[in-house]
mmCIF file of C-alpha atoms in Angstrom:
data_model
loop_
_atom_site.group_PDB
_atom_site.id
_atom_site.type_symbol
_atom_site.label_atom_id
_atom_site.label_comp_id
_atom_site.label_asym_id
_atom_site.label_seq_id
_atom_site.Cartn_x
_atom_site.Cartn_y
_atom_site.Cartn_z
ATOM 1 C CA UNK H 1 21.177 -15.446 -5.613
ATOM 2 C CA UNK H 2 22.965 -12.116 -5.788
ATOM 3 C CA UNK H 3 21.268 -8.963 -4.602
ATOM 4 C CA UNK H 4 19.349 -7.869 -7.713
ATOM 5 C CA UNK H 5 19.578 -4.403 -9.173
ATOM 6 C CA UNK H 6 19.518 -3.041 -12.696
ATOM 7 C CA UNK H 7 20.949 0.237 -11.399
ATOM 8 C CA UNK H 8 24.580 0.784 -10.540
ATOM 9 C CA UNK H 9 24.289 0.876 -6.756
ATOM 10 C CA UNK H 10 27.416 2.069 -4.985
ATOM 11 C CA UNK H 11 25.844 2.106 -1.533
ATOM 12 C CA UNK H 12 23.293 0.280 0.548
ATOM 13 C CA UNK H 13 21.535 1.426 3.665
ATOM 14 C CA UNK H 14 19.384 0.189 6.520
ATOM 15 C CA UNK H 15 18.306 1.117 10.047
ATOM 16 C CA UNK H 16 21.003 -0.315 12.313
ATOM 17 C CA UNK H 17 18.534 -0.479 15.214
ATOM 18 C CA UNK H 18 16.189 -2.857 13.395
ATOM 19 C CA UNK H 19 16.501 -6.570 12.639
ATOM 20 C CA UNK H 20 17.000 -7.580 9.015
ATOM 21 C CA UNK H 21 15.499 -10.740 7.495
ATOM 22 C CA UNK H 22 17.926 -11.074 4.603
ATOM 23 C CA UNK H 23 16.422 -12.553 1.415
ATOM 24 C CA UNK H 24 19.781 -14.044 0.431
ATOM 25 C CA UNK H 25 23.354 -14.382 1.679
ATOM 26 C CA UNK H 26 24.598 -11.418 -0.353
ATOM 27 C CA UNK H 27 21.966 -8.938 0.809
ATOM 28 C CA UNK H 28 23.659 -5.673 1.839
ATOM 29 C CA UNK H 29 20.576 -3.559 2.478
ATOM 30 C CA UNK H 30 18.353 -1.201 0.529
ATOM 31 C CA UNK H 31 20.203 0.053 -2.577
ATOM 32 C CA UNK H 32 21.062 3.667 -3.326
ATOM 33 C CA UNK H 33 22.292 5.219 -6.557
ATOM 34 C CA UNK H 34 25.399 7.392 -6.851
ATOM 35 C CA UNK H 35 23.370 10.421 -5.744
ATOM 36 C CA UNK H 36 22.180 8.719 -2.574
ATOM 37 C CA UNK H 37 18.648 8.220 -3.890
ATOM 38 C CA UNK H 38 16.681 5.001 -3.425
ATOM 39 C CA UNK H 39 16.268 2.671 -6.397
ATOM 40 C CA UNK H 40 14.120 -0.349 -7.216
ATOM 41 C CA UNK H 41 15.657 -3.792 -6.995
ATOM 42 C CA UNK H 42 14.995 -4.919 -10.549
ATOM 43 C CA UNK H 43 13.608 -1.989 -12.545
ATOM 44 C CA UNK H 44 15.053 1.527 -12.466
ATOM 45 C CA UNK H 45 12.278 4.122 -12.418
ATOM 46 C CA UNK H 46 12.374 6.215 -15.593
ATOM 47 C CA UNK H 47 10.901 9.628 -14.859
ATOM 48 C CA UNK H 48 9.793 11.517 -17.964
ATOM 49 C CA UNK H 49 7.941 14.850 -17.949
ATOM 50 C CA UNK H 50 7.183 14.364 -21.650
ATOM 51 C CA UNK H 51 5.406 11.079 -20.882
ATOM 52 C CA UNK H 52 3.387 12.779 -18.138
ATOM 53 C CA UNK H 53 2.456 15.589 -20.518
ATOM 54 C CA UNK H 54 1.507 13.089 -23.233
ATOM 55 C CA UNK H 55 -0.816 11.255 -20.828
ATOM 56 C CA UNK H 56 -2.435 14.475 -19.641
ATOM 57 C CA UNK H 57 -3.009 15.792 -23.176
ATOM 58 C CA UNK H 58 -3.942 12.550 -24.976
ATOM 59 C CA UNK H 59 -7.615 11.656 -25.370
ATOM 60 C CA UNK H 60 -8.764 9.083 -22.819
ATOM 61 C CA UNK H 61 -10.312 6.145 -24.753
ATOM 62 C CA UNK H 62 -12.214 5.190 -21.586
ATOM 63 C CA UNK H 63 -13.693 8.653 -21.019
ATOM 64 C CA UNK H 64 -17.250 7.757 -22.051
ATOM 65 C CA UNK H 65 -17.293 4.541 -20.019
ATOM 66 C CA UNK H 66 -15.833 6.434 -17.072
ATOM 67 C CA UNK H 67 -18.520 9.117 -17.242
ATOM 68 C CA UNK H 68 -21.280 6.500 -17.456
ATOM 69 C CA UNK H 69 -19.991 4.519 -14.466
ATOM 70 C CA UNK H 70 -22.530 4.910 -11.651
ATOM 71 C CA UNK H 71 -21.448 2.037 -9.411
ATOM 72 C CA UNK H 72 -19.603 2.723 -6.196
ATOM 73 C CA UNK H 73 -17.961 0.554 -3.600
ATOM 74 C CA UNK H 74 -20.367 -1.053 -1.161
ATOM 75 C CA UNK H 75 -20.050 0.069 2.464
ATOM 76 C CA UNK H 76 -21.101 -2.200 5.319
ATOM 77 C CA UNK H 77 -19.831 -1.826 8.882
ATOM 78 C CA UNK H 78 -21.028 -3.609 12.012
ATOM 79 C CA UNK H 79 -20.429 -1.422 15.119
ATOM 80 C CA UNK H 80 -20.172 -4.595 17.207
ATOM 81 C CA UNK H 81 -16.778 -5.177 15.558
ATOM 82 C CA UNK H 82 -15.118 -2.783 17.993
ATOM 83 C CA UNK H 83 -16.904 -4.152 21.072
ATOM 84 C CA UNK H 84 -15.139 -7.495 21.416
ATOM 85 C CA UNK H 85 -11.597 -8.850 21.427
ATOM 86 C CA UNK H 86 -11.724 -10.548 18.035
ATOM 87 C CA UNK H 87 -9.190 -9.786 15.305
ATOM 88 C CA UNK H 88 -10.327 -7.778 12.313
ATOM 89 C CA UNK H 89 -9.081 -6.586 8.951
ATOM 90 C CA UNK H 90 -11.165 -3.693 7.639
ATOM 91 C CA UNK H 91 -10.798 -1.884 4.320
ATOM 92 C CA UNK H 92 -11.405 1.863 4.586
ATOM 93 C CA UNK H 93 -11.108 2.461 0.831
ATOM 94 C CA UNK H 94 -8.122 2.991 -1.490
ATOM 95 C CA UNK H 95 -5.062 1.630 0.393
ATOM 96 C CA UNK H 96 -6.266 2.361 3.928
ATOM 97 C CA UNK H 97 -6.796 -0.558 6.314
ATOM 98 C CA UNK H 98 -7.632 -0.876 9.996
ATOM 99 C CA UNK H 99 -6.238 -4.084 11.492
ATOM 100 C CA UNK H 100 -6.430 -5.688 14.911
ATOM 101 C CA UNK H 101 -4.115 -8.619 15.564
ATOM 102 C CA UNK H 102 -3.786 -10.164 19.029
ATOM 103 C CA UNK H 103 -5.029 -6.966 20.654
ATOM 104 C CA UNK H 104 -2.694 -4.691 18.648
ATOM 105 C CA UNK H 105 -4.527 -2.097 16.535
ATOM 106 C CA UNK H 106 -2.868 -0.827 13.343
ATOM 107 C CA UNK H 107 -3.882 1.720 10.712
ATOM 108 C CA UNK H 108 -2.250 1.589 7.255
ATOM 109 C CA UNK H 109 -1.924 4.514 4.815
ATOM 110 C CA UNK H 110 -4.816 6.542 6.238
ATOM 111 C CA UNK H 111 -6.379 9.084 3.849
ATOM 112 C CA UNK H 112 -9.406 9.977 5.931
ATOM 113 C CA UNK H 113 -9.906 13.695 5.218
ATOM 114 C CA UNK H 114 -10.527 15.174 1.757
ATOM 115 C CA UNK H 115 -7.913 17.633 0.527
ATOM 116 C CA UNK H 116 -7.356 19.802 -2.537
ATOM 117 C CA UNK H 117 -5.940 16.842 -4.473
ATOM 118 C CA UNK H 118 -8.186 13.991 -3.344
ATOM 119 C CA UNK H 119 -11.979 13.772 -2.963
ATOM 120 C CA UNK H 120 -13.479 10.445 -1.930
ATOM 121 C CA UNK H 121 -15.908 8.561 -4.174
ATOM 122 C CA UNK H 122 -16.597 6.059 -1.375
ATOM 123 C CA UNK H 123 -17.698 6.878 2.137
ATOM 124 C CA UNK H 124 -15.757 6.039 5.262
ATOM 125 C CA UNK H 125 -17.526 3.194 7.078
ATOM 126 C CA UNK H 126 -17.589 5.080 10.387
ATOM 127 C CA UNK H 127 -16.799 8.610 11.650
ATOM 128 C CA UNK H 128 -13.264 9.673 12.516
ATOM 129 C CA UNK H 129 -14.120 9.947 16.218
ATOM 130 C CA UNK H 130 -15.197 6.292 16.245
ATOM 131 C CA UNK H 131 -11.716 4.918 15.602
ATOM 132 C CA UNK H 132 -10.400 2.670 18.381
ATOM 133 C CA UNK H 133 -7.119 3.664 20.092
ATOM 134 C CA UNK H 134 -4.290 3.096 17.620
ATOM 135 C CA UNK H 135 -1.068 1.362 18.613
ATOM 136 C CA UNK H 136 0.623 1.885 15.246
ATOM 137 C CA UNK H 137 0.086 4.052 12.175
ATOM 138 C CA UNK H 138 1.919 2.801 9.090
ATOM 139 C CA UNK H 139 2.851 4.870 6.039
ATOM 140 C CA UNK H 140 4.079 2.912 3.006
ATOM 141 C CA UNK H 141 5.518 5.873 1.065
ATOM 142 C CA UNK H 142 5.237 9.629 0.655
ATOM 143 C CA UNK H 143 2.737 9.999 -2.208
ATOM 144 C CA UNK H 144 -0.275 12.101 -1.306
ATOM 145 C CA UNK H 145 -2.824 9.319 -1.753
ATOM 146 C CA UNK H 146 -0.988 7.341 0.959
ATOM 147 C CA UNK H 147 0.576 10.011 3.140
ATOM 148 C CA UNK H 148 -1.811 12.857 3.979
ATOM 149 C CA UNK H 149 -0.793 15.792 6.170
ATOM 150 C CA UNK H 150 -4.259 16.647 7.536
ATOM 151 C CA UNK H 151 -5.038 13.033 8.360
ATOM 152 C CA UNK H 152 -1.730 12.492 10.145
ATOM 153 C CA UNK H 153 -2.168 15.728 12.086
ATOM 154 C CA UNK H 154 -5.636 14.653 13.194
ATOM 155 C CA UNK H 155 -4.558 11.154 14.180
ATOM 156 C CA UNK H 156 -1.480 12.387 16.006
ATOM 157 C CA UNK H 157 -3.615 14.806 18.022
ATOM 158 C CA UNK H 158 -6.263 12.208 18.883
ATOM 159 C CA UNK H 159 -4.049 9.133 19.343
ATOM 160 C CA UNK H 160 -1.131 10.461 21.404
ATOM 161 C CA UNK H 161 0.139 6.984 22.368
ATOM 162 C CA UNK H 162 0.538 5.743 18.798
ATOM 163 C CA UNK H 163 3.840 4.939 17.062
ATOM 164 C CA UNK H 164 4.472 5.628 13.377
ATOM 165 C CA UNK H 165 6.068 2.893 11.254
ATOM 166 C CA UNK H 166 7.362 3.812 7.825
ATOM 167 C CA UNK H 167 10.263 3.595 5.366
ATOM 168 C CA UNK H 168 13.690 5.202 5.414
ATOM 169 C CA UNK H 169 13.569 8.951 4.843
ATOM 170 C CA UNK H 170 9.881 9.367 5.736
ATOM 171 C CA UNK H 171 10.568 10.792 9.190
ATOM 172 C CA UNK H 172 11.619 14.092 7.605
ATOM 173 C CA UNK H 173 8.275 14.213 5.782
ATOM 174 C CA UNK H 174 5.889 13.514 8.656
ATOM 175 C CA UNK H 175 7.692 14.498 11.866
ATOM 176 C CA UNK H 176 6.473 18.100 11.918
ATOM 177 C CA UNK H 177 2.880 16.880 11.496
ATOM 178 C CA UNK H 178 2.988 14.762 14.647
ATOM 179 C CA UNK H 179 2.872 15.540 18.357
ATOM 180 C CA UNK H 180 6.288 14.049 18.985
ATOM 181 C CA UNK H 181 5.323 10.389 18.704
ATOM 182 C CA UNK H 182 8.014 7.816 17.971
ATOM 183 C CA UNK H 183 8.701 7.251 14.281
ATOM 184 C CA UNK H 184 10.471 4.056 13.211
ATOM 185 C CA UNK H 185 12.008 3.981 9.735
ATOM 186 C CA UNK H 186 12.836 0.644 8.112
ATOM 187 C CA UNK H 187 14.725 -0.472 5.043
ATOM 188 C CA UNK H 188 13.500 -3.353 2.930
ATOM 189 C CA UNK H 189 13.302 -6.690 4.778
ATOM 190 C CA UNK H 190 13.678 -5.007 8.158
ATOM 191 C CA UNK H 191 11.398 -5.741 11.122
ATOM 192 C CA UNK H 192 9.966 -2.971 13.260
ATOM 193 C CA UNK H 193 10.287 -3.014 17.035
ATOM 194 C CA UNK H 194 6.830 -4.067 18.187
ATOM 195 C CA UNK H 195 5.610 -4.241 21.775
ATOM 196 C CA UNK H 196 3.722 -7.491 21.101
ATOM 197 C CA UNK H 197 6.362 -10.229 20.930
ATOM 198 C CA UNK H 198 3.899 -12.514 19.116
ATOM 199 C CA UNK H 199 3.629 -10.145 16.122
ATOM 200 C CA UNK H 200 6.273 -9.413 13.484
ATOM 201 C CA UNK H 201 5.907 -6.585 10.962
ATOM 202 C CA UNK H 202 8.425 -6.444 8.115
ATOM 203 C CA UNK H 203 8.863 -3.673 5.540
ATOM 204 C CA UNK H 204 9.187 -5.296 2.119
ATOM 205 C CA UNK H 205 10.127 -4.107 -1.384
ATOM 206 C CA UNK H 206 7.804 -2.800 -4.047
ATOM 207 C CA UNK H 207 8.471 -1.425 -7.505
ATOM 208 C CA UNK H 208 7.640 2.245 -7.243
ATOM 209 C CA UNK H 209 9.150 5.692 -6.560
ATOM 210 C CA UNK H 210 8.703 8.674 -4.260
ATOM 211 C CA UNK H 211 8.136 12.395 -4.714
ATOM 212 C CA UNK H 212 6.137 15.131 -2.974
ATOM 213 C CA UNK H 213 7.830 18.275 -4.232
ATOM 214 C CA UNK H 214 10.015 19.295 -7.170
ATOM 215 C CA UNK H 215 13.275 18.571 -5.366
ATOM 216 C CA UNK H 216 12.800 15.321 -3.430
ATOM 217 C CA UNK H 217 12.722 12.558 -6.067
ATOM 218 C CA UNK H 218 13.343 9.161 -4.423
ATOM 219 C CA UNK H 219 14.848 10.634 -1.244
ATOM 220 C CA UNK H 220 12.470 8.536 0.856
ATOM 221 C CA UNK H 221 11.740 4.839 0.481
ATOM 222 C CA UNK H 222 8.608 3.045 -0.730
ATOM 223 C CA UNK H 223 7.408 -0.465 0.065
ATOM 224 C CA UNK H 224 4.805 -2.798 1.498
ATOM 225 C CA UNK H 225 4.242 -4.541 4.825
ATOM 226 C CA UNK H 226 4.211 -8.200 5.862
ATOM 227 C CA UNK H 227 2.469 -9.112 9.133
ATOM 228 C CA UNK H 228 3.030 -12.406 10.911
ATOM 229 C CA UNK H 229 1.281 -13.632 14.039
ATOM 230 C CA UNK H 230 0.861 -17.170 15.339
ATOM 231 C CA UNK H 231 -2.588 -17.353 13.729
ATOM 232 C CA UNK H 232 -2.208 -15.587 10.369
ATOM 233 C CA UNK H 233 -0.007 -13.751 7.886
ATOM 234 C CA UNK H 234 -1.066 -10.627 5.961
ATOM 235 C CA UNK H 235 0.766 -9.021 3.042
ATOM 236 C CA UNK H 236 0.027 -5.391 2.133
ATOM 237 C CA UNK H 237 1.448 -4.668 -1.308
ATOM 238 C CA UNK H 238 1.604 -0.869 -1.184
ATOM 239 C CA UNK H 239 2.010 0.712 -4.611
ATOM 240 C CA UNK H 240 3.922 -1.448 -7.070
ATOM 241 C CA UNK H 241 4.484 -2.356 -10.657
ATOM 242 C CA UNK H 242 5.065 -6.005 -11.593
ATOM 243 C CA UNK H 243 8.375 -7.686 -10.916
ATOM 244 C CA UNK H 244 10.292 -10.581 -9.328
ATOM 245 C CA UNK H 245 10.107 -8.985 -5.871
ATOM 246 C CA UNK H 246 6.774 -10.734 -5.227
ATOM 247 C CA UNK H 247 8.473 -14.107 -5.564
ATOM 248 C CA UNK H 248 11.341 -12.893 -3.366
ATOM 249 C CA UNK H 249 8.931 -11.865 -0.604
ATOM 250 C CA UNK H 250 7.281 -15.274 -0.635
ATOM 251 C CA UNK H 251 10.633 -17.053 -0.618
ATOM 252 C CA UNK H 252 11.861 -14.923 2.288
ATOM 253 C CA UNK H 253 8.793 -14.644 4.509
ATOM 254 C CA UNK H 254 6.471 -17.377 3.288
ATOM 255 C CA UNK H 255 3.162 -17.528 1.441
ATOM 256 C CA UNK H 256 0.659 -15.071 3.018
ATOM 257 C CA UNK H 257 -2.802 -16.031 4.207
ATOM 258 C CA UNK H 258 -4.202 -12.676 3.067
ATOM 259 C CA UNK H 259 -2.822 -10.585 0.206
ATOM 260 C CA UNK H 260 -3.991 -6.977 -0.048
ATOM 261 C CA UNK H 261 -3.270 -6.342 -3.714
ATOM 262 C CA UNK H 262 -3.377 -3.012 -5.536
ATOM 263 C CA UNK H 263 -5.335 -3.298 -8.791
ATOM 264 C CA UNK H 264 -6.345 0.270 -9.696
ATOM 265 C CA UNK H 265 -4.880 3.433 -11.238
ATOM 266 C CA UNK H 266 -3.409 1.258 -13.995
ATOM 267 C CA UNK H 267 -4.569 2.963 -17.210
ATOM 268 C CA UNK H 268 -2.950 3.968 -19.461
ATOM 269 C CA UNK H 269 -0.719 0.973 -18.893
ATOM 270 C CA UNK H 270 2.143 2.360 -21.017
ATOM 271 C CA UNK H 271 2.478 5.142 -18.437
ATOM 272 C CA UNK H 272 1.302 3.522 -15.194
ATOM 273 C CA UNK H 273 3.039 0.127 -15.402
ATOM 274 C CA UNK H 274 6.141 1.306 -13.510
ATOM 275 C CA UNK H 275 4.060 2.388 -10.529
ATOM 276 C CA UNK H 276 0.780 0.463 -10.412
ATOM 277 C CA UNK H 277 0.080 -3.120 -11.310
ATOM 278 C CA UNK H 278 -2.869 -4.014 -13.538
ATOM 279 C CA UNK H 279 -5.582 -6.407 -12.298
ATOM 280 C CA UNK H 280 -4.294 -9.147 -14.613
ATOM 281 C CA UNK H 281 -0.709 -8.703 -13.460
ATOM 282 C CA UNK H 282 -1.926 -8.579 -9.854
ATOM 283 C CA UNK H 283 -3.358 -12.068 -10.345
ATOM 284 C CA UNK H 284 0.033 -13.257 -11.572
ATOM 285 C CA UNK H 285 1.740 -11.613 -8.600
ATOM 286 C CA UNK H 286 -0.732 -13.191 -6.187
ATOM 287 C CA UNK H 287 -0.146 -16.603 -7.706
ATOM 288 C CA UNK H 288 3.615 -16.103 -7.352
ATOM 289 C CA UNK H 289 3.055 -15.207 -3.700
ATOM 290 C CA UNK H 290 1.018 -18.433 -3.348
ATOM 291 C CA UNK H 291 -1.438 -16.556 -1.143
ATOM 292 C CA UNK H 292 -4.708 -18.005 0.139
ATOM 293 C CA UNK H 293 -7.000 -14.962 -0.041
ATOM 294 C CA UNK H 294 -6.852 -12.221 -2.674
ATOM 295 C CA UNK H 295 -8.299 -8.862 -1.598
ATOM 296 C CA UNK H 296 -8.206 -6.043 -4.190
ATOM 297 C CA UNK H 297 -7.488 -2.460 -3.118
ATOM 298 C CA UNK H 298 -6.348 0.863 -4.604
ATOM 299 C CA UNK H 299 -9.457 1.422 -6.712
ATOM 300 C CA UNK H 300 -12.955 2.824 -6.372
ATOM 301 C CA UNK H 301 -12.127 5.606 -3.897
ATOM 302 C CA UNK H 302 -10.115 8.305 -5.679
ATOM 303 C CA UNK H 303 -10.029 9.335 -9.347
ATOM 304 C CA UNK H 304 -6.347 8.909 -10.203
ATOM 305 C CA UNK H 305 -6.251 7.467 -13.718
ATOM 306 C CA UNK H 306 -8.110 6.725 -16.952
ATOM 307 C CA UNK H 307 -10.082 3.580 -16.151
ATOM 308 C CA UNK H 308 -13.713 3.601 -14.926
ATOM 309 C CA UNK H 309 -14.101 3.340 -11.156
ATOM 310 C CA UNK H 310 -15.101 -0.325 -10.931
ATOM 311 C CA UNK H 311 -13.299 -1.760 -13.970
ATOM 312 C CA UNK H 312 -10.483 -3.330 -11.899
ATOM 313 C CA UNK H 313 -13.033 -5.400 -9.990
ATOM 314 C CA UNK H 314 -14.805 -6.421 -13.214
ATOM 315 C CA UNK H 315 -11.526 -7.710 -14.647
ATOM 316 C CA UNK H 316 -10.842 -9.747 -11.514
ATOM 317 C CA UNK H 317 -14.319 -11.306 -11.583
ATOM 318 C CA UNK H 318 -13.961 -12.168 -15.262
ATOM 319 C CA UNK H 319 -10.625 -13.868 -14.547
ATOM 320 C CA UNK H 320 -11.301 -15.348 -11.094
ATOM 321 C CA UNK H 321 -10.695 -18.896 -12.338
ATOM 322 C CA UNK H 322 -7.072 -17.838 -12.973
ATOM 323 C CA UNK H 323 -6.631 -16.933 -9.307
ATOM 324 C CA UNK H 324 -4.988 -19.774 -7.388
ATOM 325 C CA UNK H 325 -6.746 -18.802 -4.195
ATOM 326 C CA UNK H 326 -9.951 -17.223 -2.937
ATOM 327 C CA UNK H 327 -11.095 -13.839 -4.259
ATOM 328 C CA UNK H 328 -12.674 -11.677 -1.550
ATOM 329 C CA UNK H 329 -15.380 -9.179 -2.478
ATOM 330 C CA UNK H 330 -14.247 -5.579 -1.819
ATOM 331 C CA UNK H 331 -16.716 -4.139 0.699
ATOM 332 C CA UNK H 332 -15.608 -1.097 2.677
ATOM 333 C CA UNK H 333 -16.069 -1.603 6.416
ATOM 334 C CA UNK H 334 -16.499 -5.371 6.536
ATOM 335 C CA UNK H 335 -14.224 -7.602 8.599
ATOM 336 C CA UNK H 336 -12.336 -9.393 5.829
ATOM 337 C CA UNK H 337 -11.380 -12.160 8.214
ATOM 338 C CA UNK H 338 -15.020 -13.221 8.281
ATOM 339 C CA UNK H 339 -16.380 -12.681 4.763
ATOM 340 C CA UNK H 340 -16.733 -15.523 2.302
ATOM 341 C CA UNK H 341 -14.761 -15.690 -0.907
ATOM 342 C CA UNK H 342 -16.404 -15.106 -4.280
ATOM 343 C CA UNK H 343 -17.365 -18.440 -5.789
#
């Protein structure tokens, strides 16, 4: 299979210090366009200010249902979780996860402090000063609901021994927010340098884009993470539209035991489909991954789109018989490695 791209890529890039797990013999690295900007593997991102304006000015057909929605994500945390040596996988809301694998503690996409753009609709399961020491902090891409300046500043100050793991180009974004900690940048299908030799963490493709300011479109990379230990494999999707990359990830790294799948911020679909997968398409992606456990994320915490807060979960429950695996109930704070699947 040739390296896929619907964009004319004249260059490819990677971090020469990191190991690459090539998905095929012709893989040259993460593709760049003729301006040196990152591009998706299969679907070029089509940025349109007119589409954004149309979405913002059109009437939301789900407005009434959204205003009537009173349900919120359940929160349930057992403080004993941090008092033993057992592994855990804890959802903190949106796309933030706290993971412990073989004694290594990892925090993904932490948005832990409200800012002018984002106000939480779901509580954190425990206070910020209760976090265990963090070995690694992982940032999937530069969007503000995944990469938060105040949160990174706080964590850098209070976890001085941590290492940041992210995608190519993100070091320029976050370096000034840190206290000089190491920052590793990976291209797609590259493995980070991890102290624990029994744990592999690979940065994998997603269908998305990047932008924080008016001038930095797609100058830093976006993606997901694939964790492999001797006991389990975990796939974190990051932000992504639908596409063949899910199948590629499975073919390259294997079927994951746990799939952390984004299902929210998907309406209106005509606008959001390039960036965020719908719950129905997330089921298809999960089935292509041939995962064992489906855990939905990226909903219920921040108001980012047109759908009611809990609609993504309702759609999954209504279609759970289509899921070729076990659907896990989204409870903030619970150890997902121990909860039972929805029957």
